[in-house]
Tab-separated table of C-alpha atoms in Angstrom:
chain	number	residue	atom	x	y	z
A	1	ASP	CA	-108.085	-129.071	17.523
A	2	GLY	CA	-105.193	-130.580	15.524
A	3	GLY	CA	-105.110	-134.249	15.610
A	4	ILE	CA	-106.133	-137.657	13.925
A	5	THR	CA	-109.150	-139.559	14.060
A	6	GLN	CA	-109.394	-143.257	13.425
A	7	SER	CA	-112.214	-144.651	13.493
A	8	PRO	CA	-113.790	-147.009	14.598
A	9	LYS	CA	-112.053	-147.963	17.567
A	10	TYR	CA	-112.975	-151.475	17.082
A	11	LEU	CA	-114.470	-153.709	14.436
A	12	PHE	CA	-115.104	-157.596	14.093
A	13	ARG	CA	-114.959	-158.874	10.676
A	14	LYS	CA	-116.888	-162.585	9.781
A	15	GLU	CA	-114.776	-164.544	8.475
A	16	GLY	CA	-114.394	-164.102	4.231
A	17	GLN	CA	-115.570	-160.102	4.095
A	18	ASN	CA	-113.515	-157.464	3.595
A	19	VAL	CA	-113.390	-154.059	6.259
A	20	THR	CA	-112.492	-150.341	5.880
A	21	LEU	CA	-110.048	-148.372	9.396
A	22	SER	CA	-111.211	-144.645	8.250
A	23	CYS	CA	-108.386	-142.519	9.122
A	24	GLU	CA	-108.323	-138.876	8.718
A	25	GLN	CA	-106.031	-135.899	10.006
A	26	ASN	CA	-105.898	-132.279	10.278
A	27	LEU	CA	-102.528	-131.262	9.892
A	28	ASN	CA	-102.118	-130.690	7.003
A	29	HIS	CA	-99.418	-133.765	6.550
A	30	ASP	CA	-98.278	-134.668	3.304
A	31	ALA	CA	-97.153	-137.520	4.842
A	32	MET	CA	-99.451	-140.785	6.167
A	33	TYR	CA	-98.959	-144.187	7.632
A	34	TRP	CA	-100.875	-147.207	8.867
A	35	TYR	CA	-98.787	-149.861	11.154
A	36	ARG	CA	-100.089	-153.452	13.327
A	37	GLN	CA	-99.502	-153.794	16.091
A	38	ASP	CA	-100.429	-156.858	17.929
A	39	PRO	CA	-99.588	-157.840	22.068
A	40	GLY	CA	-95.818	-157.623	22.545
A	41	GLN	CA	-94.496	-156.139	18.903
A	42	GLY	CA	-93.824	-153.088	18.315
A	43	LEU	CA	-94.981	-150.875	15.332
A	44	ARG	CA	-95.033	-152.795	12.305
A	45	LEU	CA	-95.509	-150.232	9.346
A	46	ILE	CA	-98.231	-151.970	6.477
A	47	TYR	CA	-98.482	-148.749	4.223
A	48	TYR	CA	-97.093	-145.439	3.413
A	49	SER	CA	-97.330	-142.716	1.346
A	50	GLN	CA	-95.918	-139.128	1.464
A	51	ILE	CA	-98.393	-137.554	-1.460
A	52	VAL	CA	-101.661	-137.461	-2.308
A	53	ASN	CA	-102.484	-140.500	-5.168
A	54	ASP	CA	-99.183	-142.298	-4.377
A	55	PHE	CA	-98.410	-144.593	-1.906
A	56	GLN	CA	-96.075	-147.328	-1.208
A	57	LYS	CA	-96.413	-151.181	0.952
A	58	GLY	CA	-94.231	-150.980	4.186
A	59	ASP	CA	-93.107	-154.408	5.461
A	60	ILE	CA	-95.807	-156.406	6.030
A	61	ALA	CA	-98.454	-155.023	2.862
A	62	GLU	CA	-100.066	-158.162	1.944
A	63	GLY	CA	-103.790	-158.454	2.747
A	64	TYR	CA	-104.309	-154.785	2.925
A	65	SER	CA	-104.912	-152.429	0.499
A	66	VAL	CA	-105.102	-148.368	0.756
A	67	SER	CA	-105.438	-145.503	-0.533
A	68	ARG	CA	-104.719	-141.590	-1.250
A	69	GLU	CA	-107.127	-139.847	-3.330
A	70	LYS	CA	-107.602	-136.172	-0.363
A	71	LYS	CA	-104.435	-135.261	1.752
A	72	GLU	CA	-106.767	-135.383	4.576
A	73	SER	CA	-107.372	-139.536	4.294
A	74	PHE	CA	-105.868	-142.370	3.850
A	75	PRO	CA	-108.342	-145.402	4.459
A	76	LEU	CA	-106.894	-148.898	4.409
A	77	THR	CA	-108.645	-151.489	3.602
A	78	VAL	CA	-108.562	-155.446	5.198
A	79	THR	CA	-109.090	-157.906	2.888
A	80	SER	CA	-110.150	-161.429	3.437
A	81	ALA	CA	-106.352	-162.600	2.103
A	82	GLN	CA	-105.347	-161.506	5.444
A	83	LYS	CA	-105.536	-164.142	7.501
A	84	ASN	CA	-104.843	-163.248	10.324
A	85	PRO	CA	-106.081	-159.326	10.788
A	86	THR	CA	-106.404	-159.489	14.738
A	87	ALA	CA	-104.524	-156.491	16.074
A	88	PHE	CA	-104.835	-153.052	17.199
A	89	TYR	CA	-104.338	-150.297	14.282
A	90	LEU	CA	-102.296	-147.175	13.631
A	91	CYS	CA	-102.702	-144.353	11.431
A	92	ALA	CA	-100.156	-141.561	11.354
A	93	SER	CA	-99.271	-138.582	9.781
A	94	SER	CA	-95.855	-136.804	9.711
A	95	THR	CA	-94.276	-134.336	7.696
A	96	THR	CA	-92.155	-134.489	4.910
A	97	GLY	CA	-88.617	-132.758	4.104
A	98	TRP	CA	-85.135	-132.902	5.417
A	99	GLY	CA	-84.328	-133.041	9.228
A	100	LEU	CA	-85.889	-134.017	12.056
A	101	ALA	CA	-89.280	-132.613	12.363
A	102	LYS	CA	-89.870	-135.466	8.752
A	103	ASN	CA	-89.808	-137.718	11.148
A	104	ILE	CA	-91.871	-136.925	13.933
A	105	GLN	CA	-94.867	-138.954	13.840
A	106	TYR	CA	-98.389	-138.194	15.454
A	107	PHE	CA	-100.714	-140.860	15.776
A	108	GLY	CA	-104.205	-141.612	15.647
A	109	ALA	CA	-106.009	-143.645	19.000
A	110	GLY	CA	-106.190	-146.357	16.816
A	111	THR	CA	-108.559	-148.696	15.487
A	112	ARG	CA	-109.351	-152.914	17.483
A	113	LEU	CA	-109.747	-155.121	15.116
A	114	SER	CA	-111.926	-158.521	15.652
A	115	VAL	CA	-112.485	-162.135	13.689
A	116	LEU	CA	-115.735	-162.924	15.258
B	1	ASP	CA	-83.802	-159.517	11.378
B	2	GLN	CA	-85.183	-156.970	13.774
B	3	GLN	CA	-82.898	-154.000	12.944
B	4	VAL	CA	-84.219	-152.054	16.294
B	5	LYS	CA	-84.715	-154.293	19.595
B	6	GLN	CA	-85.532	-153.861	23.425
B	7	ASN	CA	-85.004	-156.405	25.147
B	8	SER	CA	-86.565	-156.192	28.705
B	9	PRO	CA	-90.445	-155.960	27.835
B	10	SER	CA	-91.166	-154.323	31.736
B	11	LEU	CA	-89.953	-152.400	34.410
B	12	SER	CA	-90.765	-151.901	37.409
B	13	VAL	CA	-89.138	-148.208	39.389
B	14	GLN	CA	-90.056	-146.887	42.845
B	15	GLU	CA	-91.624	-143.248	42.914
B	16	GLY	CA	-88.741	-140.538	42.346
B	17	ARG	CA	-86.012	-142.616	41.319
B	18	ILE	CA	-84.307	-143.080	38.021
B	19	SER	CA	-86.093	-144.753	35.002
B	20	ILE	CA	-83.522	-146.289	32.536
B	21	LEU	CA	-84.737	-147.619	28.545
B	22	ASN	CA	-82.790	-149.537	26.917
B	23	CYS	CA	-82.427	-150.071	22.708
B	24	ASP	CA	-79.948	-152.210	21.055
B	25	TYR	CA	-79.982	-151.363	16.695
B	26	THR	CA	-78.355	-153.016	14.058
B	27	ASN	CA	-78.102	-150.785	10.840
B	28	SER	CA	-75.022	-148.521	11.299
B	29	MET	CA	-77.529	-145.791	8.847
B	30	PHE	CA	-79.930	-144.455	10.629
B	31	ASP	CA	-79.854	-140.585	11.718
B	32	TYR	CA	-82.689	-139.811	13.931
B	33	PHE	CA	-83.744	-141.990	17.028
B	34	LEU	CA	-86.968	-141.463	18.879
B	35	TRP	CA	-88.994	-142.456	21.587
B	36	TYR	CA	-92.185	-142.556	21.936
B	37	LYS	CA	-95.073	-143.607	24.536
B	38	LYS	CA	-97.514	-145.060	24.010
B	39	TYR	CA	-101.268	-145.606	27.254
B	40	PRO	CA	-103.744	-148.587	26.332
B	41	ALA	CA	-105.891	-148.029	23.690
B	42	GLU	CA	-103.896	-144.652	23.012
B	43	GLY	CA	-101.329	-144.142	20.153
B	44	PRO	CA	-98.757	-143.186	20.760
B	45	THR	CA	-96.498	-139.768	21.321
B	46	PHE	CA	-93.747	-138.405	20.749
B	47	LEU	CA	-91.956	-138.347	23.626
B	48	ILE	CA	-88.048	-136.928	23.087
B	49	SER	CA	-85.607	-137.189	19.800
B	50	ILE	CA	-81.442	-137.714	19.181
B	51	SER	CA	-79.466	-136.946	15.573
B	52	SER	CA	-76.800	-140.201	15.227
B	53	ILE	CA	-73.769	-136.826	15.170
B	54	LYS	CA	-75.359	-136.181	19.123
B	55	ASP	CA	-75.102	-138.330	22.345
B	56	LYS	CA	-76.851	-136.737	24.296
B	57	ASN	CA	-80.183	-135.308	24.012
B	58	GLU	CA	-82.067	-133.869	27.398
B	59	ASP	CA	-85.606	-131.885	27.696
B	60	GLY	CA	-87.120	-131.153	31.180
B	61	ARG	CA	-87.159	-135.081	33.800
B	62	PHE	CA	-85.743	-137.464	29.803
B	63	THR	CA	-82.444	-137.980	28.494
B	64	VAL	CA	-81.719	-139.859	25.840
B	65	PHE	CA	-77.880	-141.569	25.739
B	66	LEU	CA	-77.053	-142.343	22.511
B	67	ASN	CA	-73.395	-144.525	21.801
B	68	LYS	CA	-73.077	-145.105	18.225
B	69	SER	CA	-70.067	-147.691	18.731
B	70	ALA	CA	-72.573	-149.678	20.463
B	71	LYS	CA	-75.157	-149.174	18.631
B	72	HIS	CA	-77.247	-149.120	21.555
B	73	LEU	CA	-79.744	-145.823	23.198
B	74	SER	CA	-81.159	-144.961	26.253
B	75	LEU	CA	-83.595	-142.719	27.797
B	76	HIS	CA	-83.290	-142.156	31.336
B	77	ILE	CA	-86.038	-140.537	33.701
B	78	VAL	CA	-84.887	-137.953	36.592
B	79	PRO	CA	-87.189	-138.652	38.457
B	80	SER	CA	-89.057	-141.015	37.667
B	81	GLN	CA	-93.067	-140.870	38.037
B	82	PRO	CA	-96.633	-142.497	38.355
B	83	GLY	CA	-97.853	-140.699	35.450
B	84	ASP	CA	-95.290	-142.084	33.843
B	85	SER	CA	-96.533	-145.704	33.647
B	86	ALA	CA	-96.742	-146.521	30.386
B	87	VAL	CA	-95.076	-148.711	27.146
B	88	TYR	CA	-92.561	-146.728	25.669
B	89	PHE	CA	-90.691	-147.528	22.161
B	90	CYS	CA	-87.535	-147.321	20.806
B	91	ALA	CA	-87.468	-146.128	16.777
B	92	ALA	CA	-85.463	-145.428	14.288
B	93	SER	CA	-84.867	-143.466	10.446
B	94	GLY	CA	-83.277	-143.286	7.755
B	95	GLY	CA	-80.921	-146.149	7.407
B	96	GLY	CA	-81.483	-145.954	3.923
B	97	THR	CA	-85.018	-145.626	3.894
B	98	SER	CA	-87.552	-143.451	1.673
B	99	TYR	CA	-87.998	-140.566	4.482
B	100	GLY	CA	-89.726	-140.367	7.527
B	101	LYS	CA	-90.176	-144.361	7.416
B	102	LEU	CA	-89.402	-145.531	11.514
B	103	THR	CA	-88.932	-147.985	12.231
B	104	PHE	CA	-90.048	-149.417	15.756
B	105	GLY	CA	-88.878	-151.719	19.126
B	106	GLN	CA	-90.973	-154.199	20.418
B	107	GLY	CA	-92.081	-151.753	23.588
B	108	THR	CA	-90.878	-152.333	27.136
B	109	ILE	CA	-93.693	-151.608	29.685
B	110	LEU	CA	-92.583	-149.439	32.894
B	111	THR	CA	-94.086	-148.942	35.930
B	112	VAL	CA	-93.706	-146.975	38.448
B	113	HIS	CA	-94.898	-147.768	41.927
B	114	PRO	CA	-95.994	-145.052	44.177
């Protein structure tokens, strides 16, 4: 079954700690994305990557870091600089190119991060 | 500046009736609009889309209408079913940003009563 796997489902962070959220896809997609969802708000883009070893900041990148060493993997690190990390984090992937297909993003089930 | 807005946080509809979810946008450069459906504790799933060169797209019980002059789109679900109860997000792409980058609205919680 092709899809996107996020782990863990729930994560707790202590103050001053960095935590890493995992995202793996087997859809052979070039592009991957990280979003944050807060209650009553839409999804806000944190980082995205169109190709291996390259990534760009989204709208709310401060306090987060990513890497893209493999096509299948796009881990997100929530650093201690992110002062309000409690949220639902969603990873997505898509093809690249032209037309509608590149805009259809496929999402994982999400990771809920809470601060202890 | 929120470029995509869903002004109704929630909508309640009786089973069998029509559900109409609305979305407004400000950026005239958007070239694709998409609707996603999300159940609690799950990721959103793609539902239906429309290109900016069209004004209607239909897929089974779901129809999306686009009014470019008003910068408004709507999703119609007919007939509504209890399984349609979920959060619906509209999203837009293009607008001079990198390919594949979507801008999402805040979402509308749809509840379909049996």
